[in-house]
XYZ file of C-alpha atoms in Angstrom:
682
model
C -35.860 40.156 -65.493
C -39.162 38.188 -65.404
C -37.624 34.871 -64.251
C -35.730 36.673 -61.479
C -38.840 38.430 -60.272
C -41.012 35.369 -60.354
C -38.364 33.310 -58.612
C -37.967 35.959 -55.973
C -41.693 36.080 -55.445
C -41.910 32.280 -54.987
C -39.008 32.344 -52.456
C -40.626 35.305 -50.612
C -43.837 33.289 -50.168
C -41.903 30.326 -48.939
C -40.182 32.312 -46.171
C -43.200 34.427 -45.169
C -44.675 31.937 -42.709
C -41.664 31.923 -40.406
C -40.878 35.606 -40.612
C -43.695 37.454 -38.903
C -43.251 35.818 -35.459
C -39.454 36.416 -35.428
C -39.949 39.974 -36.662
C -42.153 40.738 -33.740
C -39.538 39.269 -31.412
C -36.831 41.576 -32.938
C -38.847 44.596 -31.998
C -38.540 43.624 -28.289
C -35.210 41.669 -28.413
C -33.806 40.153 -25.295
C -30.209 39.019 -26.208
C -28.309 36.675 -23.895
C -27.050 38.499 -20.906
C -24.711 37.778 -17.978
C -26.134 36.088 -14.869
C -24.696 37.403 -11.616
C -24.410 35.284 -8.504
C -24.053 37.179 -5.257
C -23.645 36.515 -1.539
C -26.468 37.275 0.888
C -25.194 40.860 1.077
C -25.479 41.417 -2.666
C -21.726 41.285 -3.461
C -20.974 39.453 -6.683
C -19.211 36.077 -6.207
C -19.428 34.890 -9.868
C -20.689 35.572 -13.317
C -22.258 32.964 -15.574
C -22.623 33.438 -19.290
C -22.224 32.013 -22.754
C -22.044 35.455 -24.384
C -20.355 38.277 -22.343
C -22.643 41.303 -23.007
C -23.110 44.640 -21.264
C -26.268 46.215 -22.719
C -26.080 49.811 -23.775
C -29.021 52.163 -24.586
C -28.690 54.491 -27.632
C -27.695 57.286 -25.226
C -24.930 55.151 -23.802
C -23.111 54.565 -27.110
C -20.669 57.141 -28.169
C -21.302 59.101 -31.397
C -17.885 58.022 -32.526
C -18.973 54.367 -32.464
C -22.232 55.150 -34.275
C -20.435 57.083 -36.922
C -17.755 54.512 -37.405
C -20.161 51.584 -37.901
C -22.572 53.521 -40.208
C -19.709 54.815 -42.354
C -18.173 51.463 -42.877
C -21.261 49.246 -43.024
C -24.278 51.289 -44.282
C -23.908 55.007 -45.124
C -27.634 55.274 -46.137
C -28.738 53.799 -42.804
C -30.880 56.785 -41.775
C -32.535 57.185 -45.194
C -33.099 53.599 -46.490
C -36.144 51.587 -45.502
C -34.342 48.639 -43.953
C -33.029 47.196 -47.232
C -30.844 48.394 -50.088
C -33.249 47.739 -53.054
C -30.646 48.339 -55.763
C -28.180 46.150 -54.036
C -30.790 43.369 -53.450
C -31.836 43.437 -57.163
C -28.113 43.329 -58.269
C -27.582 40.350 -55.902
C -30.576 38.561 -57.209
C -29.594 39.006 -60.825
C -26.112 37.865 -60.114
C -27.309 34.830 -58.160
C -29.775 33.758 -60.777
C -27.034 33.875 -63.489
C -24.787 31.567 -61.529
C -22.494 34.288 -60.129
C -21.385 34.720 -56.561
C -24.110 36.107 -54.292
C -23.231 39.795 -53.655
C -23.681 41.674 -50.362
C -26.216 44.424 -50.193
C -26.946 43.938 -46.461
C -27.947 47.092 -44.595
C -27.266 47.495 -40.863
C -30.965 46.495 -40.243
C -30.463 43.304 -42.237
C -27.201 42.617 -40.452
C -29.063 43.040 -37.128
C -31.581 40.497 -38.350
C -28.825 38.049 -39.270
C -26.920 38.439 -36.039
C -30.056 38.178 -33.952
C -30.841 34.930 -35.693
C -27.351 33.559 -35.279
C -26.553 34.850 -31.817
C -29.974 34.702 -30.163
C -32.632 32.620 -31.862
C -30.450 29.852 -33.169
C -27.493 30.009 -30.753
C -28.042 26.457 -29.603
C -28.026 24.872 -33.123
C -25.061 24.752 -35.355
C -27.279 23.547 -38.216
C -29.668 26.459 -37.898
C -26.747 28.896 -37.587
C -25.170 27.595 -40.827
C -28.547 28.168 -42.460
C -28.590 31.754 -41.133
C -25.147 32.355 -42.753
C -25.622 30.464 -46.111
C -25.096 32.485 -49.295
C -28.519 32.039 -50.722
C -31.251 34.288 -52.148
C -33.747 32.710 -49.791
C -31.746 33.731 -46.806
C -31.447 37.285 -48.221
C -35.194 37.586 -48.912
C -35.946 36.464 -45.386
C -33.623 39.024 -43.911
C -35.014 41.695 -46.198
C -38.613 41.108 -45.262
C -37.844 41.076 -41.614
C -35.665 44.180 -41.915
C -38.560 46.042 -43.669
C -40.982 45.035 -40.971
C -38.493 46.094 -38.296
C -37.864 49.395 -39.954
C -41.598 50.170 -39.831
C -41.932 49.662 -36.144
C -38.631 50.512 -34.434
C -36.879 53.891 -34.501
C -33.532 53.960 -36.308
C -31.577 54.828 -33.185
C -33.022 51.815 -31.375
C -32.166 49.507 -34.407
C -28.591 50.795 -34.347
C -28.241 50.217 -30.611
C -29.862 46.796 -30.857
C -27.396 45.852 -33.586
C -24.462 47.013 -31.649
C -25.660 45.113 -28.605
C -26.164 41.840 -30.359
C -23.125 41.620 -32.713
C -20.162 39.429 -31.964
C -16.642 41.020 -31.396
C -14.721 37.692 -30.995
C -14.819 34.762 -28.748
C -17.358 35.268 -25.980
C -17.401 39.044 -26.354
C -20.764 40.314 -27.680
C -22.022 43.856 -27.955
C -20.244 47.177 -27.868
C -20.557 47.553 -24.096
C -18.681 44.318 -23.457
C -16.194 45.064 -26.242
C -15.385 48.488 -24.708
C -14.830 46.925 -21.409
C -12.895 43.794 -22.601
C -10.653 45.526 -25.134
C -10.098 49.049 -23.734
C -11.285 48.932 -20.043
C -13.736 51.639 -20.741
C -17.561 52.045 -21.381
C -19.412 52.344 -24.644
C -20.125 56.084 -24.162
C -16.361 56.870 -23.802
C -15.019 55.239 -26.965
C -12.504 57.353 -28.783
C -12.367 57.590 -32.584
C -9.516 55.018 -32.970
C -11.188 52.661 -30.531
C -14.523 52.880 -32.247
C -12.836 52.411 -35.616
C -11.170 49.231 -34.377
C -14.451 47.813 -33.086
C -16.430 48.830 -36.165
C -13.916 47.054 -38.351
C -14.070 43.878 -36.322
C -17.760 43.115 -36.972
C -16.931 42.241 -40.610
C -14.852 39.301 -39.473
C -14.334 39.039 -35.676
C -11.881 36.273 -35.977
C -9.690 37.670 -38.770
C -9.634 41.147 -37.197
C -9.098 40.050 -33.610
C -6.545 42.572 -32.347
C -4.895 40.028 -29.994
C -4.430 37.171 -32.506
C -4.057 39.239 -35.631
C -2.899 42.605 -34.560
C -1.517 43.564 -38.095
C -4.795 42.787 -39.885
C -6.793 44.473 -37.100
C -4.634 47.634 -37.553
C -5.129 47.640 -41.301
C -8.885 47.246 -40.886
C -9.028 49.978 -38.309
C -7.312 52.376 -40.677
C -9.670 51.361 -43.502
C -12.610 52.410 -41.193
C -10.826 55.663 -40.406
C -10.527 56.389 -44.109
C -14.251 55.752 -44.689
C -15.059 58.070 -41.784
C -13.051 60.768 -43.578
C -14.787 60.226 -46.913
C -18.148 60.242 -45.228
C -17.349 63.571 -43.605
C -17.558 62.230 -39.968
C -13.895 63.244 -39.123
C -11.342 65.457 -40.837
C -8.371 63.945 -42.589
C -5.907 65.412 -40.105
C -7.726 63.683 -37.226
C -7.642 60.368 -39.088
C -3.911 60.673 -39.663
C -3.242 61.134 -35.990
C -5.553 58.255 -35.138
C -3.860 55.948 -37.709
C -0.542 56.731 -36.103
C -1.682 55.480 -32.766
C -1.285 51.890 -31.541
C -4.258 49.589 -31.208
C -4.415 50.441 -27.489
C -6.031 47.166 -26.311
C -5.396 46.177 -22.710
C -3.675 43.025 -21.739
C -2.794 40.087 -23.944
C -6.323 38.867 -24.301
C -9.835 40.324 -23.824
C -10.378 41.237 -20.197
C -13.540 39.214 -19.501
C -14.668 37.800 -16.207
C -14.797 34.074 -15.742
C -17.926 32.543 -17.219
C -18.332 29.838 -14.590
C -18.066 29.336 -10.874
C -14.326 28.517 -11.423
C -13.765 32.161 -11.258
C -15.309 32.605 -7.749
C -13.150 33.402 -4.697
C -11.578 30.506 -2.755
C -14.310 30.653 -0.059
C -17.203 30.798 -2.599
C -16.330 28.335 -5.454
C -18.066 25.234 -4.029
C -20.976 27.267 -2.823
C -21.443 28.770 -6.282
C -21.243 25.401 -7.973
C -23.878 23.960 -5.714
C -26.141 26.922 -6.166
C -26.001 26.543 -9.945
C -26.838 22.824 -9.617
C -29.705 23.713 -7.208
C -31.138 26.125 -9.783
C -31.015 23.412 -12.482
C -32.775 20.944 -10.119
C -35.320 23.733 -9.458
C -36.453 24.047 -12.970
C -34.014 26.410 -14.875
C -32.137 24.994 -17.897
C -28.468 25.470 -18.285
C -29.191 27.897 -21.202
C -31.491 29.936 -19.102
C -28.874 30.187 -16.317
C -26.140 31.217 -18.812
C -28.191 33.633 -20.879
C -31.047 34.885 -18.670
C -29.294 37.842 -17.139
C -30.526 36.835 -13.709
C -29.383 38.130 -10.377
C -29.027 35.131 -8.020
C -28.800 36.108 -4.457
C -27.410 33.211 -2.494
C -27.539 32.498 1.273
C -23.756 32.495 1.504
C -22.547 34.520 4.483
C -19.217 36.000 3.441
C -18.065 36.514 7.025
C -18.903 32.949 8.024
C -17.362 31.600 4.836
C -14.052 33.406 5.286
C -13.734 32.512 8.977
C -14.342 28.819 8.192
C -12.048 28.902 5.190
C -9.255 30.350 7.390
C -9.871 27.561 9.876
C -9.566 24.703 7.474
C -6.554 26.267 5.766
C -4.854 26.535 9.169
C -5.655 22.853 9.835
C -4.638 21.496 6.415
C -2.946 23.795 3.858
C -4.428 24.190 0.450
C -1.639 22.344 -1.367
C -1.214 19.626 1.290
C -0.556 16.444 -0.624
C -3.426 13.887 -0.419
C -5.504 15.456 2.411
C -8.811 17.401 2.007
C -10.609 19.246 4.846
C -14.211 20.091 3.967
C -16.452 22.258 6.099
C -20.158 23.055 5.636
C -22.373 25.384 7.749
C -26.170 25.237 7.584
C -28.632 27.475 9.460
C -31.260 25.440 11.215
C -34.987 26.418 10.924
C -38.416 24.911 10.868
C -39.249 26.680 7.515
C -35.840 26.368 5.727
C -32.234 25.304 6.061
C -30.135 28.048 4.557
C -26.547 27.215 3.700
C -24.105 29.790 5.129
C -20.813 28.389 3.961
C -19.372 25.553 1.883
C -15.520 25.571 1.871
C -12.470 23.282 1.879
C -8.806 23.579 2.120
C -8.926 22.823 -1.533
C -10.100 25.563 -3.881
C -12.655 25.138 -6.655
C -10.513 25.052 -9.863
C -8.625 22.943 -12.409
C -4.998 23.132 -11.273
C -4.300 20.185 -8.894
C -0.709 21.478 -8.355
C -2.268 24.563 -6.691
C -4.498 22.511 -4.504
C -7.576 22.832 -6.714
C -10.240 20.418 -7.727
C -13.228 20.697 -10.068
C -15.229 18.114 -8.061
C -17.572 19.691 -5.538
C -16.047 17.856 -2.566
C -18.276 19.686 -0.116
C -21.642 18.812 -1.774
C -21.030 15.446 -3.380
C -20.514 12.042 -1.789
C -16.795 12.540 -2.510
C -15.572 11.434 0.893
C -15.452 7.827 -0.296
C -14.110 6.605 3.064
C -17.089 7.802 5.125
C -17.875 9.769 8.223
C -17.052 6.977 10.642
C -18.941 6.770 13.970
C -20.953 9.872 13.317
C -23.266 7.520 11.497
C -24.241 6.200 14.930
C -26.590 9.191 15.042
C -28.911 7.307 12.633
C -28.958 4.161 14.658
C -29.669 6.057 17.825
C -32.484 8.072 16.162
C -34.056 4.950 14.704
C -33.931 3.146 18.080
C -35.524 6.132 19.890
C -38.153 6.520 17.222
C -39.066 2.837 17.471
C -39.068 2.836 21.273
C -36.189 0.273 21.403
C -33.848 2.549 23.272
C -33.658 5.752 25.168
C -30.754 7.776 26.525
C -30.812 5.672 29.795
C -31.163 2.343 28.005
C -28.241 -0.038 28.800
C -26.613 -1.496 25.662
C -24.706 -4.760 25.633
C -21.042 -3.919 24.994
C -18.437 -6.621 25.247
C -14.936 -6.010 23.872
C -15.832 -7.933 20.792
C -18.721 -9.767 19.286
C -19.931 -11.322 15.957
C -23.351 -10.288 14.706
C -25.430 -12.112 12.252
C -26.669 -9.765 9.562
C -30.394 -9.463 9.019
C -32.058 -11.802 6.511
C -29.062 -14.128 6.732
C -29.090 -17.715 5.601
C -27.354 -20.736 7.113
C -24.193 -20.065 5.102
C -23.799 -16.418 6.042
C -20.856 -15.537 8.196
C -21.363 -13.319 11.227
C -19.963 -9.789 11.205
C -17.040 -9.534 13.664
C -16.812 -6.157 15.606
C -14.396 -4.895 18.267
C -14.144 -1.777 20.401
C -11.146 0.411 20.341
C -9.688 -0.684 23.648
C -11.013 -2.443 26.744
C -11.968 0.553 28.890
C -15.620 0.662 27.907
C -18.167 -0.467 30.465
C -20.454 -3.400 29.657
C -23.308 -2.611 29.581
C -23.128 1.048 28.596
C -25.955 3.481 28.399
C -26.949 5.006 25.073
C -26.035 8.473 26.463
C -22.446 7.315 27.437
C -22.177 5.420 24.172
C -22.883 8.548 22.146
C -20.116 10.354 24.041
C -17.462 7.609 23.884
C -18.554 5.762 20.751
C -18.087 2.022 21.291
C -18.538 -0.027 18.113
C -19.949 -3.172 19.589
C -22.845 -1.515 21.357
C -24.054 0.316 18.361
C -23.702 -2.553 15.840
C -25.748 -4.620 18.410
C -28.375 -1.888 18.635
C -28.393 -1.624 14.857
C -29.083 -5.398 14.567
C -31.856 -5.004 17.090
C -33.568 -2.080 15.280
C -33.050 -3.497 11.799
C -31.283 -2.066 8.749
C -34.435 -0.809 6.926
C -35.307 1.409 9.829
C -31.730 2.666 10.154
C -31.429 3.408 6.492
C -34.850 5.056 6.473
C -33.817 7.264 9.396
C -30.579 8.282 7.687
C -32.610 9.390 4.630
C -35.189 11.229 6.752
C -32.567 13.191 8.693
C -30.703 14.245 5.622
C -28.703 11.735 3.567
C -31.020 11.972 0.551
C -28.461 12.334 -2.295
C -25.807 10.273 -0.395
C -28.077 7.200 -0.248
C -28.867 7.517 -3.935
C -25.233 7.019 -4.827
C -23.574 3.640 -4.999
C -20.912 2.431 -2.535
C -18.284 4.177 -4.648
C -20.013 7.554 -4.383
C -21.224 7.671 -7.897
C -24.490 7.079 -9.691
C -25.426 3.381 -9.760
C -24.122 1.559 -12.896
C -26.959 -0.129 -14.798
C -25.265 -0.637 -18.092
C -25.130 -4.396 -18.686
C -21.982 -3.974 -20.816
C -20.118 -2.593 -17.760
C -18.577 -5.571 -15.819
C -19.074 -3.604 -12.602
C -22.859 -3.635 -13.052
C -22.844 -7.301 -11.776
C -21.442 -6.075 -8.424
C -24.041 -4.737 -6.003
C -21.460 -2.236 -4.740
C -21.757 -0.450 -8.036
C -25.173 -1.126 -9.448
C -27.194 -0.547 -6.263
C -27.780 2.711 -4.411
C -26.548 2.700 -0.873
C -30.148 2.610 0.341
C -30.450 -0.874 -1.084
C -26.826 -2.026 -0.870
C -26.660 -1.715 2.929
C -29.999 -3.431 3.613
C -28.158 -6.487 4.879
C -24.821 -4.905 5.966
C -24.372 -3.929 9.626
C -21.235 -2.000 8.837
C -23.386 1.095 7.903
C -23.504 2.438 11.445
C -19.686 2.511 11.524
C -19.770 4.987 8.637
C -17.518 3.290 6.080
C -19.402 4.432 2.995
C -19.286 7.569 0.792
C -21.045 10.599 2.259
C -21.824 14.203 1.369
C -20.258 16.551 3.918
C -23.022 19.131 3.227
C -25.690 16.544 3.956
C -24.110 15.622 7.206
C -24.230 19.239 8.247
C -27.895 19.184 7.258
C -28.448 16.136 9.569
C -27.350 18.367 12.445
C -29.698 21.158 11.175
C -32.634 18.685 11.213
C -32.032 17.824 14.788
C -31.483 21.437 15.748
C -34.755 22.287 14.007
C -36.812 19.999 16.265
C -36.819 17.154 13.879
C -37.743 19.133 10.690
C -35.822 18.258 7.566
C -35.533 20.946 4.908
C -33.376 20.764 1.742
C -30.062 22.509 2.236
C -30.995 25.726 0.386
C -28.360 28.108 -1.157
C -30.795 30.531 -2.712
C -32.364 33.583 -1.147
C -33.879 35.100 -4.271
C -33.533 35.147 -8.090
C -34.746 37.935 -10.302
C -34.677 38.310 -14.092
C -33.103 41.111 -16.140
C -36.086 43.443 -15.422
C -35.961 42.766 -11.648
C -39.070 40.384 -11.609
C -38.848 37.517 -9.218
C -38.318 34.111 -10.755
C -40.138 31.215 -9.059
C -38.304 28.026 -8.260
C -39.664 24.513 -7.679
C -38.295 23.593 -4.263
C -38.856 20.690 -1.922
C -40.993 21.373 1.029
C -39.794 20.870 4.642
C -40.849 17.726 6.438
C -41.284 16.866 10.132
C -39.308 13.620 9.928
C -39.095 12.750 13.579
C -40.987 13.961 16.617
C -39.515 16.988 18.357
C -38.992 14.862 21.408
C -36.728 12.434 19.571
C -34.735 15.340 18.083
C -34.376 17.190 21.410
C -33.441 13.987 23.325
C -30.836 12.981 20.741
C -29.448 16.507 21.003
C -29.151 16.095 24.692
C -27.286 12.856 24.123
C -24.906 14.473 21.631
C -24.239 17.393 24.023
C -21.588 15.473 25.926
C -19.140 14.906 23.188
C -17.177 18.156 23.768
C -17.328 17.924 27.544
C -16.779 14.192 28.350
C -16.591 12.506 25.041
C -14.283 11.977 22.077
C -13.661 15.633 21.327
C -13.381 16.783 24.921
C -9.611 16.973 24.972
C -9.524 19.089 21.733
C -12.261 21.321 23.231
C -10.203 21.959 26.417
C -7.118 22.688 24.328
C -9.179 25.339 22.329
C -10.661 26.802 25.477
C -14.076 25.723 24.268
C -16.909 25.812 26.923
C -20.093 26.497 24.941
C -23.052 24.158 25.095
C -23.254 22.306 21.734
C -23.860 19.011 20.029
C -21.298 16.878 18.390
C -20.383 13.424 17.123
C -16.930 12.414 15.936
C -16.138 9.646 13.440
C -12.969 7.793 12.405
C -12.735 5.153 9.748
C -10.888 1.805 10.266
C -7.489 2.915 8.672
C -7.905 6.635 9.672
C -8.271 7.543 6.029
C -11.164 9.800 7.002
C -12.228 11.499 10.188
C -15.251 13.733 10.961
C -16.882 16.007 13.418
C -20.583 16.601 12.993
C -22.501 18.891 15.293
C -23.689 22.334 15.905
C -23.807 25.359 18.264
C -26.181 28.317 18.565
C -27.663 28.723 15.043
C -24.827 26.913 13.245
C -25.176 23.263 12.182
C -21.766 22.004 10.883
C -19.759 19.162 9.550
C -15.935 19.171 9.398
C -14.358 16.225 7.557
C -10.759 15.486 6.847
C -10.044 12.665 4.394
C -7.516 11.257 1.943
C -8.324 12.604 -1.472
C -5.293 11.680 -3.529
C -4.651 8.726 -5.859
C -2.720 6.884 -3.183
C -4.740 7.236 0.097
C -3.028 6.500 3.321
C -3.487 6.903 7.060
C -4.109 10.560 8.090
C -1.757 11.690 10.808
C -2.314 14.576 13.241
C 0.196 17.396 13.411
C 0.992 20.862 12.048
C 0.012 20.501 9.375
C -2.267 17.435 9.214
C -0.643 14.994 6.743
C -0.551 11.500 5.221
C 1.780 9.006 6.685
C 2.273 5.789 8.743
C 1.920 7.125 12.238
C 0.924 3.952 13.998
C -2.278 5.285 15.504
C -3.560 7.852 13.073
C -5.934 10.728 13.349
C -9.290 10.757 15.078
C -12.349 12.857 14.539
C -11.676 14.547 17.857
C -8.079 15.274 17.205
C -8.181 16.425 13.557
C -11.716 17.215 12.373
C -12.993 18.962 15.524
C -10.179 21.681 15.925
C -11.368 23.687 12.895
C -14.865 23.618 14.382
C -13.707 25.073 17.679
C -11.485 27.704 15.921
C -14.179 28.843 13.562
C -17.166 28.808 15.932
C -15.001 30.450 18.636
C -14.309 33.425 16.224
C -17.977 33.644 14.949
C -19.584 33.545 18.457
C -17.017 35.738 20.297
C -18.858 37.975 22.761
C -22.237 36.412 22.221
C -24.176 34.613 25.034
C -24.491 30.865 25.197
C -27.562 29.156 23.699
C -28.674 26.146 25.678
C -29.341 22.739 24.274
C -33.069 21.649 24.535
C -33.748 19.384 27.468
C -34.516 15.631 26.700
C -38.133 14.501 26.504
C -38.793 12.035 29.329
C -40.643 9.860 26.913
C -37.386 8.993 25.161
C -35.101 8.383 28.145
C -35.995 4.759 28.323
C -37.006 1.991 25.908
C -40.814 1.616 25.784
C -41.514 -0.775 22.914
């Protein structure tokens, strides 16, 4: 026995250094829990997790479950000191003589092992393999930790902690989740046959899975029932009745909630996905989000979301081939821009045949065709801020013209631009131009102001992530091995790519619908930009607030510029490009708006706001074979000669949704223009 004892002593010394810290953690274990995402009213919209777990206190676990697990795994649980000394010695002798390493694990040791595998080392397969290896060193480490745990934690708590941390197959962990997933009940209501099935599973969750291996699960359950009889926990007659009963699991697979935002309701999926991304950008890791047991209260307004969702679905059905309709609603404010809704006719999911997409088409620069003339907002704001134009300033506006791009050389071709028709006056005031949207006048104004100022204004007002993407809507490609990296369209962010391209003001580049709604929110907040914020609060598993790193609001343009530009945009629905649709909808409220239509009508937009809602509604081709978008019921792809416009296709969902939300409420006037910005003064 001397070599065995000496060898065990050496191994014990080797494992001592790493044991004490982990043992202390075991006494106050925080296993991975489910994070719940809610709307602003506290109703759950999604659950996020890597391990589905419903914690249960000792009092919340049925005596049947406690008896079943103790009888089959460790009958001396209440009397042993955390380890089975005889079993450990037998295993050590057998191991030293070259035989198979024998068991001898108590429930306390099993708790240690499961805590290491499922909690401490859950992110490392290598570490988990070490936790499972058949070695004396691993047994000694478990034994020492089990003894320390047994000296500091009551037996009932150890048993509950074990039942809370152990795996029951797949993503189901802990007896609370297992009771819910397999039987639709709670841990305190588990019957004898139910408890016996679960107790049998912990030995090999995959082999004894009642859904994939029902025969083996039944055999194992009955073995547990027999051990309960031999231990005196239940009479033989009761076991016989229980063994004659079916497994009793519900459904054809464990009844667990979705572990991602893909399980959210149709009006909440895109919002949830953006909220999770926002948390990651604010300092939380993916593992923290999926295991922290947080309660994330978002700013999503369920009433606003549903009304807007109904409006876009009425405009473009969810399964309409090749046409997406996104709609974002942001609440303006000088101290924050809360997002109220992020929806689309598409739903957030993985089945394209059902009109689903896993791309966040509301938040990302996924509208690759652009927002059309709504980008004239940036040129106008830049001109006002620089003193080069005011609402009354006349802009040169011939039917067509050819403009030399900035920083051009002698070999550069001019950029030809034409208006849509010959009815525009020449010159035209900036105010009338914002309402009727002539291209020539605004490209000329853009050339006068300069591209750096226009791009800087677009960023200030809200296109932060949009301008960081390339002209394909993705991250710039910098890999020299990628042939596209030689093309500025792909390897430069839009903020650089458009420095010499006057087409920017015509909105032919990828854009985030959410950020366009936030542009309106910046103007409606007196020129204060704030990040579009989806989070109201986040608390940890104990209810303690969790701080987030968030961008501060910025005064990006003087209030006079913002108010004056709002005044200029207030004519779109009364005398401008969306006026006919407004009349058809019976819309009479004071608001701001700017429509946009791309060259081939592959994308149309309405960007604006009313009362305390800043919005963007965009309809664009989203299929593999984009075509012209045609108005109609429903909106569809086709070859309709003169396709859709922002006023005819993108604005109607706005009128429908806002009309419903504001029914019975008084009008909120648009701020008057600042006299300083009515005329050019540079």
